[in-house]
Amino acid sequence: MGLKLKDRRFSYSQPEGLNGIYLCRYAGTFFGLWTINGYFMVVDNFFLDTGNPNSSYKKFSQFISKLDHSAKWSVLNTHLHEDHCGKNHLVQKKLHAEVYARDKVEDFSFVSRLMDHVWGRPRMFTHNIFDRTVYDTDKGRRIEVIPTPGHSDDHVAFRIMPDNIIYSGDAIPLPVKKRYITTGENYIAEIESLKKLLVFAENGSRFVSAHHGIVGDPVKLISDRIDGMTSVVRRVRDVRDSGINNVDEIGNRVFGKPDIIYRKLGDSIRCRQDWTVQSILDGIK
Ligand SMILES: [Fe+2]
């Protein structure tokens, strides 16, 4: 471990079992202290997300140069956080892609200077709201748009058919008991979306998650998070019902004091424990 300002990694592969679909990998780092991996997919003539801005421009361009430039390209975004639409502008510039998402973003000024080191701040692109619920690829696949609000209001997952593979973006949190949430995140809605995805998993859909990659056991991964997050909601309710109303105090009782990074830099990294408590309190009123 050493000081590492930005992580530029970018790689791509066509893993066995994904039927020729590209899985692209990138990462973000907080000065080398921790690293989060990220994954997105390229299905025929569709990008499902485009990763973060900081990943290697050169390697990404090499990847794009391998693709069929005569195809009609589109980008479908699970949501417009900076680690998911970071190369939209490049795909638009080089492949003339149309970009679709469930919501619009005006600019990326919400990405702080600190987060510019972690994921980067995307360059702007032009985009549209989804104009259908199913997109057909040029090789005969169908990509279904599945609303999964919670991580963000506008979050969606995509099911690729007939492969029956779901790219779930950020709908499946990394921690089992999610403790810190980001701006606009809705804890209770997130649990409901996990329940929706669990039904697909139980019926045999395979999963690729933006921060887990190819999921080995989606039923377990999703159920564990439903259980963990539901237990957090229960604890918050119990503490509130015991007569404690202060959001920080409830958080301290449920989780303990926030880690120092979140205490000192929560606004800058857009991730705070008291937002979790407030979101739950708002949801269980
Ligand atoms: Fe996100």
PDB file of C-alpha atoms and ligand atoms in Angstrom:
ATOM      1  CA  MET A   1       0.000   0.000   0.000  1.00  0.00           C
ATOM      2  CA  GLY A   2       1.318   3.418  -0.880  1.00  0.00           C
ATOM      3  CA  LEU A   3       0.026   6.821  -1.874  1.00  0.00           C
ATOM      4  CA  LYS A   4      -1.760   6.394  -5.151  1.00  0.00           C
ATOM      5  CA  LEU A   5      -3.576   9.451  -6.375  1.00  0.00           C
ATOM      6  CA  LYS A   6      -5.716   7.832  -9.065  1.00  0.00           C
ATOM      7  CA  ASP A   7      -6.354   4.318 -10.270  1.00  0.00           C
ATOM      8  CA  ARG A   8      -6.219   4.172 -14.066  1.00  0.00           C
ATOM      9  CA  ARG A   9      -6.852   0.481 -14.543  1.00  0.00           C
ATOM     10  CA  PHE A  10      -9.045  -0.598 -17.412  1.00  0.00           C
ATOM     11  CA  SER A  11      -9.361  -4.084 -18.855  1.00  0.00           C
ATOM     12  CA  TYR A  12     -11.912  -6.067 -20.786  1.00  0.00           C
ATOM     13  CA  SER A  13     -12.652  -9.721 -21.389  1.00  0.00           C
ATOM     14  CA  GLN A  14     -15.334 -12.034 -22.720  1.00  0.00           C
ATOM     15  CA  PRO A  15     -15.636 -14.408 -19.757  1.00  0.00           C
ATOM     16  CA  GLU A  16     -16.805 -17.930 -20.282  1.00  0.00           C
ATOM     17  CA  GLY A  17     -20.495 -18.130 -19.493  1.00  0.00           C
ATOM     18  CA  LEU A  18     -21.311 -14.615 -20.679  1.00  0.00           C
ATOM     19  CA  ASN A  19     -21.875 -15.816 -24.264  1.00  0.00           C
ATOM     20  CA  GLY A  20     -19.512 -13.351 -25.930  1.00  0.00           C
ATOM     21  CA  ILE A  21     -20.672 -10.318 -23.932  1.00  0.00           C
ATOM     22  CA  TYR A  22     -17.802  -8.019 -22.895  1.00  0.00           C
ATOM     23  CA  LEU A  23     -17.137  -7.454 -19.215  1.00  0.00           C
ATOM     24  CA  CYS A  24     -15.080  -4.311 -18.626  1.00  0.00           C
ATOM     25  CA  ARG A  25     -13.266  -3.648 -15.377  1.00  0.00           C
ATOM     26  CA  TYR A  26     -12.040  -0.455 -13.748  1.00  0.00           C
ATOM     27  CA  ALA A  27     -11.318   0.706 -10.212  1.00  0.00           C
ATOM     28  CA  GLY A  28     -11.263   3.729  -7.961  1.00  0.00           C
ATOM     29  CA  THR A  29      -8.959   4.312  -5.033  1.00  0.00           C
ATOM     30  CA  PHE A  30      -8.934   6.584  -2.040  1.00  0.00           C
ATOM     31  CA  PHE A  31      -5.230   7.501  -2.109  1.00  0.00           C
ATOM     32  CA  GLY A  32      -4.300   3.819  -2.094  1.00  0.00           C
ATOM     33  CA  LEU A  33      -5.957   3.319   1.316  1.00  0.00           C
ATOM     34  CA  TRP A  34      -8.852   1.411  -0.185  1.00  0.00           C
ATOM     35  CA  THR A  35      -9.819   0.379  -3.671  1.00  0.00           C
ATOM     36  CA  ILE A  36     -13.232  -0.422  -5.152  1.00  0.00           C
ATOM     37  CA  ASN A  37     -13.535  -2.406  -8.337  1.00  0.00           C
ATOM     38  CA  GLY A  38     -16.115  -1.522 -10.958  1.00  0.00           C
ATOM     39  CA  TYR A  39     -17.625  -3.463 -13.852  1.00  0.00           C
ATOM     40  CA  PHE A  40     -19.758  -2.640 -16.852  1.00  0.00           C
ATOM     41  CA  MET A  41     -20.870  -4.587 -19.921  1.00  0.00           C
ATOM     42  CA  VAL A  42     -20.951  -4.262 -23.672  1.00  0.00           C
ATOM     43  CA  VAL A  43     -23.736  -6.333 -25.202  1.00  0.00           C
ATOM     44  CA  ASP A  44     -23.661  -6.392 -29.030  1.00  0.00           C
ATOM     45  CA  ASN A  45     -24.134  -2.691 -29.962  1.00  0.00           C
ATOM     46  CA  PHE A  46     -25.104  -1.543 -26.443  1.00  0.00           C
ATOM     47  CA  PHE A  47     -22.952  -0.300 -23.573  1.00  0.00           C
ATOM     48  CA  LEU A  48     -24.560  -0.920 -20.185  1.00  0.00           C
ATOM     49  CA  ASP A  49     -22.763   1.895 -18.284  1.00  0.00           C
ATOM     50  CA  THR A  50     -19.289   3.079 -19.241  1.00  0.00           C
ATOM     51  CA  GLY A  51     -17.308   3.061 -15.995  1.00  0.00           C
ATOM     52  CA  ASN A  52     -15.421   5.911 -14.370  1.00  0.00           C
ATOM     53  CA  PRO A  53     -13.680   8.913 -15.936  1.00  0.00           C
ATOM     54  CA  ASN A  54     -10.259   8.136 -14.420  1.00  0.00           C
ATOM     55  CA  SER A  55      -9.754   4.766 -16.119  1.00  0.00           C
ATOM     56  CA  SER A  56      -7.070   4.788 -18.814  1.00  0.00           C
ATOM     57  CA  TYR A  57      -8.115   6.853 -21.831  1.00  0.00           C
ATOM     58  CA  LYS A  58      -5.584   4.972 -23.942  1.00  0.00           C
ATOM     59  CA  LYS A  59      -6.761   1.479 -23.008  1.00  0.00           C
ATOM     60  CA  PHE A  60     -10.396   2.469 -23.318  1.00  0.00           C
ATOM     61  CA  SER A  61      -9.758   3.934 -26.783  1.00  0.00           C
ATOM     62  CA  GLN A  62      -7.970   0.737 -27.821  1.00  0.00           C
ATOM     63  CA  PHE A  63     -11.033  -1.223 -26.739  1.00  0.00           C
ATOM     64  CA  ILE A  64     -13.339   1.082 -28.700  1.00  0.00           C
ATOM     65  CA  SER A  65     -11.167   0.737 -31.802  1.00  0.00           C
ATOM     66  CA  LYS A  66     -11.884  -3.028 -31.777  1.00  0.00           C
ATOM     67  CA  LEU A  67     -15.638  -2.484 -31.964  1.00  0.00           C
ATOM     68  CA  ASP A  68     -17.712  -2.279 -35.153  1.00  0.00           C
ATOM     69  CA  HIS A  69     -17.820   1.416 -36.030  1.00  0.00           C
ATOM     70  CA  SER A  70     -20.538   0.885 -38.611  1.00  0.00           C
ATOM     71  CA  ALA A  71     -23.013  -0.336 -35.977  1.00  0.00           C
ATOM     72  CA  LYS A  72     -25.644   1.950 -34.435  1.00  0.00           C
ATOM     73  CA  TRP A  73     -24.380   2.288 -30.870  1.00  0.00           C
ATOM     74  CA  SER A  74     -26.270   3.133 -27.688  1.00  0.00           C
ATOM     75  CA  VAL A  75     -25.342   3.581 -24.044  1.00  0.00           C
ATOM     76  CA  LEU A  76     -27.904   2.609 -21.416  1.00  0.00           C
ATOM     77  CA  ASN A  77     -27.020   3.896 -17.942  1.00  0.00           C
ATOM     78  CA  THR A  78     -28.162   2.262 -14.710  1.00  0.00           C
ATOM     79  CA  HIS A  79     -27.883   5.737 -13.143  1.00  0.00           C
ATOM     80  CA  LEU A  80     -25.768   8.827 -13.585  1.00  0.00           C
ATOM     81  CA  HIS A  81     -23.225   8.559 -10.781  1.00  0.00           C
ATOM     82  CA  GLU A  82     -19.699   9.393 -11.884  1.00  0.00           C
ATOM     83  CA  ASP A  83     -18.413   5.817 -11.807  1.00  0.00           C
ATOM     84  CA  HIS A  84     -21.112   4.652 -14.250  1.00  0.00           C
ATOM     85  CA  CYS A  85     -21.225   7.286 -16.986  1.00  0.00           C
ATOM     86  CA  GLY A  86     -17.608   8.409 -16.907  1.00  0.00           C
ATOM     87  CA  LYS A  87     -16.808   7.492 -20.490  1.00  0.00           C
ATOM     88  CA  ASN A  88     -20.211   8.327 -22.004  1.00  0.00           C
ATOM     89  CA  HIS A  89     -18.773  11.374 -23.766  1.00  0.00           C
ATOM     90  CA  LEU A  90     -15.997   9.282 -25.310  1.00  0.00           C
ATOM     91  CA  VAL A  91     -18.366   6.562 -26.556  1.00  0.00           C
ATOM     92  CA  GLN A  92     -20.566   9.313 -27.933  1.00  0.00           C
ATOM     93  CA  LYS A  93     -17.637  11.013 -29.640  1.00  0.00           C
ATOM     94  CA  LYS A  94     -16.012   7.898 -31.129  1.00  0.00           C
ATOM     95  CA  LEU A  95     -19.055   5.723 -31.860  1.00  0.00           C
ATOM     96  CA  HIS A  96     -21.757   8.408 -32.204  1.00  0.00           C
ATOM     97  CA  ALA A  97     -23.755   6.619 -29.532  1.00  0.00           C
ATOM     98  CA  GLU A  98     -27.150   7.717 -28.285  1.00  0.00           C
ATOM     99  CA  VAL A  99     -27.196   7.790 -24.477  1.00  0.00           C
ATOM    100  CA  TYR A 100     -30.254   6.851 -22.426  1.00  0.00           C
ATOM    101  CA  ALA A 101     -30.944   7.011 -18.703  1.00  0.00           C
ATOM    102  CA  ARG A 102     -33.997   7.287 -16.491  1.00  0.00           C
ATOM    103  CA  ASP A 103     -33.242  10.841 -15.454  1.00  0.00           C
ATOM    104  CA  LYS A 104     -31.328  13.877 -16.671  1.00  0.00           C
ATOM    105  CA  VAL A 105     -28.251  15.432 -15.155  1.00  0.00           C
ATOM    106  CA  GLU A 106     -27.286  19.016 -15.977  1.00  0.00           C
ATOM    107  CA  ASP A 107     -23.633  18.837 -14.969  1.00  0.00           C
ATOM    108  CA  PHE A 108     -21.253  16.975 -12.673  1.00  0.00           C
ATOM    109  CA  SER A 109     -20.459  19.790 -10.265  1.00  0.00           C
ATOM    110  CA  PHE A 110     -21.735  17.482  -7.507  1.00  0.00           C
ATOM    111  CA  VAL A 111     -18.472  15.514  -7.869  1.00  0.00           C
ATOM    112  CA  SER A 112     -16.165  17.046  -5.254  1.00  0.00           C
ATOM    113  CA  ARG A 113     -12.414  17.613  -5.739  1.00  0.00           C
ATOM    114  CA  LEU A 114     -11.828  14.633  -3.495  1.00  0.00           C
ATOM    115  CA  MET A 115     -14.086  12.345  -5.520  1.00  0.00           C
ATOM    116  CA  ASP A 116     -12.380  13.624  -8.644  1.00  0.00           C
ATOM    117  CA  HIS A 117      -9.365  11.651  -7.372  1.00  0.00           C
ATOM    118  CA  VAL A 118     -11.420   8.551  -6.568  1.00  0.00           C
ATOM    119  CA  TRP A 119     -13.569   8.122  -9.697  1.00  0.00           C
ATOM    120  CA  GLY A 120     -13.090  11.346 -11.604  1.00  0.00           C
ATOM    121  CA  ARG A 121     -15.553  13.985 -12.778  1.00  0.00           C
ATOM    122  CA  PRO A 122     -17.282  13.014 -16.058  1.00  0.00           C
ATOM    123  CA  ARG A 123     -17.226  15.270 -19.081  1.00  0.00           C
ATOM    124  CA  MET A 124     -20.733  16.175 -20.170  1.00  0.00           C
ATOM    125  CA  PHE A 125     -22.561  14.281 -22.888  1.00  0.00           C
ATOM    126  CA  THR A 126     -25.992  14.588 -24.444  1.00  0.00           C
ATOM    127  CA  HIS A 127     -28.595  12.126 -23.253  1.00  0.00           C
ATOM    128  CA  ASN A 128     -32.243  11.185 -23.401  1.00  0.00           C
ATOM    129  CA  ILE A 129     -34.728   9.613 -21.054  1.00  0.00           C
ATOM    130  CA  PHE A 130     -35.392   5.925 -21.849  1.00  0.00           C
ATOM    131  CA  ASP A 131     -37.918   5.833 -24.673  1.00  0.00           C
ATOM    132  CA  ARG A 132     -38.867   2.149 -24.308  1.00  0.00           C
ATOM    133  CA  THR A 133     -38.790  -0.629 -21.753  1.00  0.00           C
ATOM    134  CA  VAL A 134     -37.052  -3.152 -24.017  1.00  0.00           C
ATOM    135  CA  TYR A 135     -34.139  -2.423 -26.381  1.00  0.00           C
ATOM    136  CA  ASP A 136     -33.290  -4.793 -29.250  1.00  0.00           C
ATOM    137  CA  THR A 137     -29.629  -5.278 -30.111  1.00  0.00           C
ATOM    138  CA  ASP A 138     -28.288  -5.761 -33.633  1.00  0.00           C
ATOM    139  CA  LYS A 139     -27.617  -9.443 -32.890  1.00  0.00           C
ATOM    140  CA  GLY A 140     -31.135 -10.268 -31.759  1.00  0.00           C
ATOM    141  CA  ARG A 141     -30.810  -9.889 -27.996  1.00  0.00           C
ATOM    142  CA  ARG A 142     -33.332  -7.974 -25.928  1.00  0.00           C
ATOM    143  CA  ILE A 143     -32.354  -5.698 -23.057  1.00  0.00           C
ATOM    144  CA  GLU A 144     -35.163  -5.133 -20.559  1.00  0.00           C
ATOM    145  CA  VAL A 145     -35.135  -2.023 -18.379  1.00  0.00           C
ATOM    146  CA  ILE A 146     -36.072  -2.930 -14.788  1.00  0.00           C
ATOM    147  CA  PRO A 147     -36.672   0.010 -12.396  1.00  0.00           C
ATOM    148  CA  THR A 148     -34.746  -0.593  -9.157  1.00  0.00           C
ATOM    149  CA  PRO A 149     -34.983   2.710  -7.239  1.00  0.00           C
ATOM    150  CA  GLY A 150     -33.246   3.162  -3.900  1.00  0.00           C
ATOM    151  CA  HIS A 151     -29.524   3.576  -4.505  1.00  0.00           C
ATOM    152  CA  SER A 152     -30.738   6.553  -6.510  1.00  0.00           C
ATOM    153  CA  ASP A 153     -34.259   7.549  -7.406  1.00  0.00           C
ATOM    154  CA  ASP A 154     -33.675   6.830 -11.075  1.00  0.00           C
ATOM    155  CA  HIS A 155     -31.725   3.577 -10.746  1.00  0.00           C
ATOM    156  CA  VAL A 156     -32.497   0.737 -13.141  1.00  0.00           C
ATOM    157  CA  ALA A 157     -31.112  -2.750 -13.759  1.00  0.00           C
ATOM    158  CA  PHE A 158     -30.959  -4.419 -17.172  1.00  0.00           C
ATOM    159  CA  ARG A 159     -31.914  -7.994 -18.042  1.00  0.00           C
ATOM    160  CA  ILE A 160     -30.241  -9.376 -21.142  1.00  0.00           C
ATOM    161  CA  MET A 161     -32.365 -11.954 -22.928  1.00  0.00           C
ATOM    162  CA  PRO A 162     -32.353 -14.752 -23.911  1.00  0.00           C
ATOM    163  CA  ASP A 163     -29.108 -15.099 -21.884  1.00  0.00           C
ATOM    164  CA  ASN A 164     -31.068 -14.221 -18.726  1.00  0.00           C
ATOM    165  CA  ILE A 165     -28.205 -12.167 -17.281  1.00  0.00           C
ATOM    166  CA  ILE A 166     -29.008  -9.139 -15.120  1.00  0.00           C
ATOM    167  CA  TYR A 167     -26.592  -6.232 -14.937  1.00  0.00           C
ATOM    168  CA  SER A 168     -27.651  -4.776 -11.610  1.00  0.00           C
ATOM    169  CA  GLY A 169     -25.491  -1.628 -11.467  1.00  0.00           C
ATOM    170  CA  ASP A 170     -25.410  -0.407  -7.863  1.00  0.00           C
ATOM    171  CA  ALA A 171     -28.695  -2.030  -6.783  1.00  0.00           C
ATOM    172  CA  ILE A 172     -26.846  -4.649  -4.685  1.00  0.00           C
ATOM    173  CA  PRO A 173     -24.781  -2.847  -2.025  1.00  0.00           C
ATOM    174  CA  LEU A 174     -21.273  -4.009  -1.163  1.00  0.00           C
ATOM    175  CA  PRO A 175     -21.784  -4.232   2.621  1.00  0.00           C
ATOM    176  CA  VAL A 176     -24.316  -6.676   4.029  1.00  0.00           C
ATOM    177  CA  LYS A 177     -25.548  -4.123   6.559  1.00  0.00           C
ATOM    178  CA  LYS A 178     -25.310  -0.919   4.627  1.00  0.00           C
ATOM    179  CA  ARG A 179     -24.191   1.793   6.998  1.00  0.00           C
ATOM    180  CA  TYR A 180     -23.365   4.875   4.906  1.00  0.00           C
ATOM    181  CA  ILE A 181     -25.586   6.088   2.086  1.00  0.00           C
ATOM    182  CA  THR A 182     -25.049   8.657  -0.606  1.00  0.00           C
ATOM    183  CA  THR A 183     -27.000  11.777  -1.610  1.00  0.00           C
ATOM    184  CA  GLY A 184     -30.527  10.926  -2.713  1.00  0.00           C
ATOM    185  CA  GLU A 185     -30.334   7.311  -1.563  1.00  0.00           C
ATOM    186  CA  ASN A 186     -33.499   5.779  -0.084  1.00  0.00           C
ATOM    187  CA  TYR A 187     -32.762   2.884   2.281  1.00  0.00           C
ATOM    188  CA  ILE A 188     -36.255   1.401   2.380  1.00  0.00           C
ATOM    189  CA  ALA A 189     -36.784   1.643  -1.406  1.00  0.00           C
ATOM    190  CA  GLU A 190     -33.417  -0.077  -1.842  1.00  0.00           C
ATOM    191  CA  ILE A 191     -34.583  -3.057   0.206  1.00  0.00           C
ATOM    192  CA  GLU A 192     -37.768  -3.259  -1.908  1.00  0.00           C
ATOM    193  CA  SER A 193     -35.695  -3.291  -5.105  1.00  0.00           C
ATOM    194  CA  LEU A 194     -33.493  -6.041  -3.676  1.00  0.00           C
ATOM    195  CA  LYS A 195     -36.648  -8.087  -3.066  1.00  0.00           C
ATOM    196  CA  LYS A 196     -37.629  -7.532  -6.692  1.00  0.00           C
ATOM    197  CA  LEU A 197     -34.193  -8.732  -7.884  1.00  0.00           C
ATOM    198  CA  LEU A 198     -34.305 -11.721  -5.544  1.00  0.00           C
ATOM    199  CA  VAL A 199     -37.318 -13.080  -7.450  1.00  0.00           C
ATOM    200  CA  PHE A 200     -35.280 -12.978 -10.680  1.00  0.00           C
ATOM    201  CA  ALA A 201     -32.349 -14.701  -8.930  1.00  0.00           C
ATOM    202  CA  GLU A 202     -34.595 -17.409  -7.509  1.00  0.00           C
ATOM    203  CA  ASN A 203     -35.941 -18.009 -11.009  1.00  0.00           C
ATOM    204  CA  GLY A 204     -32.481 -18.573 -12.443  1.00  0.00           C
ATOM    205  CA  SER A 205     -31.230 -15.176 -13.659  1.00  0.00           C
ATOM    206  CA  ARG A 206     -27.487 -14.795 -13.412  1.00  0.00           C
ATOM    207  CA  PHE A 207     -26.095 -11.504 -12.129  1.00  0.00           C
ATOM    208  CA  VAL A 208     -23.268  -9.109 -12.891  1.00  0.00           C
ATOM    209  CA  SER A 209     -23.060  -6.369 -10.261  1.00  0.00           C
ATOM    210  CA  ALA A 210     -21.189  -3.107 -10.833  1.00  0.00           C
ATOM    211  CA  HIS A 211     -19.030  -3.606  -7.745  1.00  0.00           C
ATOM    212  CA  HIS A 212     -19.118  -7.389  -7.236  1.00  0.00           C
ATOM    213  CA  GLY A 213     -18.561  -8.411 -10.859  1.00  0.00           C
ATOM    214  CA  ILE A 214     -19.920 -11.814 -11.866  1.00  0.00           C
ATOM    215  CA  VAL A 215     -21.962 -13.027  -8.907  1.00  0.00           C
ATOM    216  CA  GLY A 216     -21.426 -16.656  -7.875  1.00  0.00           C
ATOM    217  CA  ASP A 217     -24.548 -17.087  -5.763  1.00  0.00           C
ATOM    218  CA  PRO A 218     -26.997 -14.244  -6.419  1.00  0.00           C
ATOM    219  CA  VAL A 219     -29.744 -15.665  -4.165  1.00  0.00           C
ATOM    220  CA  LYS A 220     -27.369 -15.610  -1.195  1.00  0.00           C
ATOM    221  CA  LEU A 221     -25.780 -12.255  -2.063  1.00  0.00           C
ATOM    222  CA  ILE A 222     -29.159 -10.544  -2.351  1.00  0.00           C
ATOM    223  CA  SER A 223     -30.857 -12.341   0.570  1.00  0.00           C
ATOM    224  CA  ASP A 224     -27.977 -11.491   2.905  1.00  0.00           C
ATOM    225  CA  ARG A 225     -28.373  -7.809   2.085  1.00  0.00           C
ATOM    226  CA  ILE A 226     -32.160  -7.879   2.486  1.00  0.00           C
ATOM    227  CA  ASP A 227     -31.689  -9.512   5.911  1.00  0.00           C
ATOM    228  CA  GLY A 228     -28.847  -7.200   6.967  1.00  0.00           C
ATOM    229  CA  MET A 229     -30.547  -3.981   5.896  1.00  0.00           C
ATOM    230  CA  THR A 230     -33.915  -5.074   7.311  1.00  0.00           C
ATOM    231  CA  SER A 231     -32.220  -5.687  10.664  1.00  0.00           C
ATOM    232  CA  VAL A 232     -30.807  -2.137  10.533  1.00  0.00           C
ATOM    233  CA  VAL A 233     -34.293  -0.728   9.891  1.00  0.00           C
ATOM    234  CA  ARG A 234     -35.610  -2.740  12.829  1.00  0.00           C
ATOM    235  CA  ARG A 235     -32.852  -1.431  15.140  1.00  0.00           C
ATOM    236  CA  VAL A 236     -33.452   2.192  14.087  1.00  0.00           C
ATOM    237  CA  ARG A 237     -37.164   1.780  14.782  1.00  0.00           C
ATOM    238  CA  ASP A 238     -36.501   0.202  18.190  1.00  0.00           C
ATOM    239  CA  VAL A 239     -34.112   2.974  19.233  1.00  0.00           C
ATOM    240  CA  ARG A 240     -36.554   5.648  18.054  1.00  0.00           C
ATOM    241  CA  ASP A 241     -39.419   3.937  19.878  1.00  0.00           C
ATOM    242  CA  SER A 242     -37.318   3.947  23.045  1.00  0.00           C
ATOM    243  CA  GLY A 243     -37.646   7.749  22.941  1.00  0.00           C
ATOM    244  CA  ILE A 244     -34.393   8.811  21.261  1.00  0.00           C
ATOM    245  CA  ASN A 245     -35.013  11.292  18.454  1.00  0.00           C
ATOM    246  CA  ASN A 246     -31.561  12.661  17.686  1.00  0.00           C
ATOM    247  CA  VAL A 247     -30.377  11.241  14.370  1.00  0.00           C
ATOM    248  CA  ASP A 248     -26.688  11.056  15.353  1.00  0.00           C
ATOM    249  CA  GLU A 249     -27.521   9.407  18.655  1.00  0.00           C
ATOM    250  CA  ILE A 250     -29.690   6.805  16.918  1.00  0.00           C
ATOM    251  CA  GLY A 251     -26.832   6.151  14.483  1.00  0.00           C
ATOM    252  CA  ASN A 252     -24.318   5.762  17.324  1.00  0.00           C
ATOM    253  CA  ARG A 253     -26.570   3.226  19.048  1.00  0.00           C
ATOM    254  CA  VAL A 254     -27.278   1.218  15.909  1.00  0.00           C
ATOM    255  CA  PHE A 255     -23.839   1.233  14.265  1.00  0.00           C
ATOM    256  CA  GLY A 256     -21.418   2.929  16.667  1.00  0.00           C
ATOM    257  CA  LYS A 257     -19.672   6.207  15.944  1.00  0.00           C
ATOM    258  CA  PRO A 258     -19.029   6.744  12.208  1.00  0.00           C
ATOM    259  CA  ASP A 259     -15.509   5.916  11.011  1.00  0.00           C
ATOM    260  CA  ILE A 260     -13.248   8.956  10.956  1.00  0.00           C
ATOM    261  CA  ILE A 261     -13.219   9.281   7.169  1.00  0.00           C
ATOM    262  CA  TYR A 262     -17.005   9.537   7.105  1.00  0.00           C
ATOM    263  CA  ARG A 263     -17.065  11.848  10.152  1.00  0.00           C
ATOM    264  CA  LYS A 264     -14.585  14.278   8.631  1.00  0.00           C
ATOM    265  CA  LEU A 265     -15.227  13.937   4.899  1.00  0.00           C
ATOM    266  CA  GLY A 266     -18.815  12.694   4.656  1.00  0.00           C
ATOM    267  CA  ASP A 267     -20.042  15.680   2.636  1.00  0.00           C
ATOM    268  CA  SER A 268     -17.114  15.544   0.296  1.00  0.00           C
ATOM    269  CA  ILE A 269     -17.383  11.829  -0.413  1.00  0.00           C
ATOM    270  CA  ARG A 270     -21.215  12.072  -0.427  1.00  0.00           C
ATOM    271  CA  CYS A 271     -21.585   9.266   2.081  1.00  0.00           C
ATOM    272  CA  ARG A 272     -22.851   9.672   5.635  1.00  0.00           C
ATOM    273  CA  GLN A 273     -24.260   7.587   8.459  1.00  0.00           C
ATOM    274  CA  ASP A 274     -26.812  10.181   9.587  1.00  0.00           C
ATOM    275  CA  TRP A 275     -28.280  10.182   6.054  1.00  0.00           C
ATOM    276  CA  THR A 276     -28.910   6.447   6.501  1.00  0.00           C
ATOM    277  CA  VAL A 277     -30.744   7.017   9.781  1.00  0.00           C
ATOM    278  CA  GLN A 278     -32.719   9.953   8.379  1.00  0.00           C
ATOM    279  CA  SER A 279     -33.712   7.993   5.281  1.00  0.00           C
ATOM    280  CA  ILE A 280     -34.966   5.111   7.437  1.00  0.00           C
ATOM    281  CA  LEU A 281     -36.849   7.481   9.795  1.00  0.00           C
ATOM    282  CA  ASP A 282     -38.492   9.160   6.782  1.00  0.00           C
ATOM    283  CA  GLY A 283     -39.430   5.762   5.373  1.00  0.00           C
ATOM    284  CA  ILE A 284     -41.003   4.285   8.498  1.00  0.00           C
ATOM    285  CA  LYS A 285     -43.000   7.346   9.596  1.00  0.00           C
TER     286      LYS A 285
HETATM  287 FE    FE B   1     -23.928   4.723  -7.641  1.00  0.00          FE
END
